[in-house]
């Protein structure tokens, strides 16, 4: 372990010295917000997949599924508690294959391999004993819970169209389940109805008119006030071109049309609805075994969170907290992967008020700005996709109310708080991340390591190294939207 702590800064300083530095002006438009996120924007999922779930000749889920996950591990507990609170969505592809053992439901079978079943499995069951265990765990770890409901219960597969489910949704089992949670005093922040049934569907689909009828029935169980969608813009997890996609700014930009489309639909038909990204793993079918666990994945992940927030998406759920190749935690050891630390910093630093940012030149530099989570000031995230170019950033403050006035350079008087994330060896395929030149590894007591900022003289430019991710909080930046 001592070797890692001394090795990281040496390699990074050498690596950074070989890159070409470019001066860039970044303008923060702090007069008014352009969007708002939920205070618990960062979200992760816990999925139902059994150990037998396999893709690309590998079975990476192990015991990470909701029914099998051992909730006693200190590393798992500490990883969740570090967010205080963390939003967790219980759900995923199998949530429409789950029956709840409550009310009139007496048998409780396990998921079993079955060729004609949804995703190749039979229906499974959540017992109330397991639900009790989960809620004790969620209460102990300070979780803000979203629970995905089965939206296929009572339907049958069409005999004329493969993958189409027909018939009315039967709500009784869900009603009994929700009444049980209420009787126990369990804190469920929200429920999600079904999983990926629109359009071509994922595994199965429901006609839009039928789904609309079902939502009317759902409204008898509670208020319907959100619209969720999923993002897997990197394609199949076995794509050999995955790394190139992640490092290509034009490719990353493509998904902005999806965010804009969802926002436009909400604003047109029901502006009071909230739009959520309720599942986003980047790569399909468990993620990429060579990329999703590495530092490189953060370029996609954190850029998507930044982009989604500018389009007024209230919540962004990462698939998954644990399980598959895209888990924030290793499915066997519970050790955090690099994306965990990027997500934790976002949760701690980036507030719910989103600000517009403009910049000049290189598209490899991605920048997003929010009011600081802990007032006063603003927090920014810089993502540098370039392999051989670093950036020296000068911040400009946009003149509010008059587009004709020139922006003026921000001259701070307080030290900036900077958090520089790098791959341990300089190779972005590394699965260990350094924060301010210190490798992020759990302590002997399985606690998350300290994540303290580097205090930097405000009179100096912000330095963004090649292929790095950097958070910066500026306490004395005057942004009226943040007051």
PDB file of C-alpha atoms in Angstrom, residues 227-231 253-270 273-277 307-308 310-313:
ATOM      1  CA  UNK A 227     -41.322  10.366 -16.282  1.00  0.00           C
ATOM      2  CA  UNK A 228     -38.346   8.021 -16.367  1.00  0.00           C
ATOM      3  CA  UNK A 229     -36.143   6.893 -19.230  1.00  0.00           C
ATOM      4  CA  UNK A 230     -32.960   4.840 -19.657  1.00  0.00           C
ATOM      5  CA  UNK A 231     -29.653   5.681 -21.341  1.00  0.00           C
ATOM      6  CA  UNK A 253     -22.784  14.778 -27.719  1.00  0.00           C
ATOM      7  CA  UNK A 254     -25.227  12.616 -29.678  1.00  0.00           C
ATOM      8  CA  UNK A 255     -27.250  11.632 -26.628  1.00  0.00           C
ATOM      9  CA  UNK A 256     -28.093  15.285 -25.970  1.00  0.00           C
ATOM     10  CA  UNK A 257     -30.925  14.835 -28.494  1.00  0.00           C
ATOM     11  CA  UNK A 258     -32.465  12.235 -26.195  1.00  0.00           C
ATOM     12  CA  UNK A 259     -32.314  14.530 -23.186  1.00  0.00           C
ATOM     13  CA  UNK A 260     -33.750  17.390 -25.213  1.00  0.00           C
ATOM     14  CA  UNK A 261     -36.517  15.159 -26.590  1.00  0.00           C
ATOM     15  CA  UNK A 262     -37.586  14.026 -23.130  1.00  0.00           C
ATOM     16  CA  UNK A 263     -37.550  17.605 -21.819  1.00  0.00           C
ATOM     17  CA  UNK A 264     -39.573  18.820 -24.799  1.00  0.00           C
ATOM     18  CA  UNK A 265     -42.229  16.133 -24.278  1.00  0.00           C
ATOM     19  CA  UNK A 266     -42.535  16.950 -20.570  1.00  0.00           C
ATOM     20  CA  UNK A 267     -42.738  20.694 -21.178  1.00  0.00           C
ATOM     21  CA  UNK A 268     -45.319  20.284 -23.928  1.00  0.00           C
ATOM     22  CA  UNK A 269     -47.728  17.868 -22.302  1.00  0.00           C
ATOM     23  CA  UNK A 270     -47.257  18.149 -18.562  1.00  0.00           C
ATOM     24  CA  UNK A 273     -43.722  16.255 -14.316  1.00  0.00           C
ATOM     25  CA  UNK A 274     -40.114  15.517 -13.381  1.00  0.00           C
ATOM     26  CA  UNK A 275     -37.854  13.773 -15.896  1.00  0.00           C
ATOM     27  CA  UNK A 276     -35.493  11.145 -14.450  1.00  0.00           C
ATOM     28  CA  UNK A 277     -32.766   9.030 -15.945  1.00  0.00           C
ATOM     29  CA  UNK A 307     -25.258  16.984 -19.695  1.00  0.00           C
ATOM     30  CA  UNK A 308     -28.422  15.507 -18.174  1.00  0.00           C
ATOM     31  CA  UNK A 310     -28.457  20.977 -18.095  1.00  0.00           C
ATOM     32  CA  UNK A 311     -31.613  19.477 -19.641  1.00  0.00           C
ATOM     33  CA  UNK A 312     -33.484  19.599 -16.334  1.00  0.00           C
ATOM     34  CA  UNK A 313     -33.258  15.861 -15.633  1.00  0.00           C
TER      35      UNK A 313
END
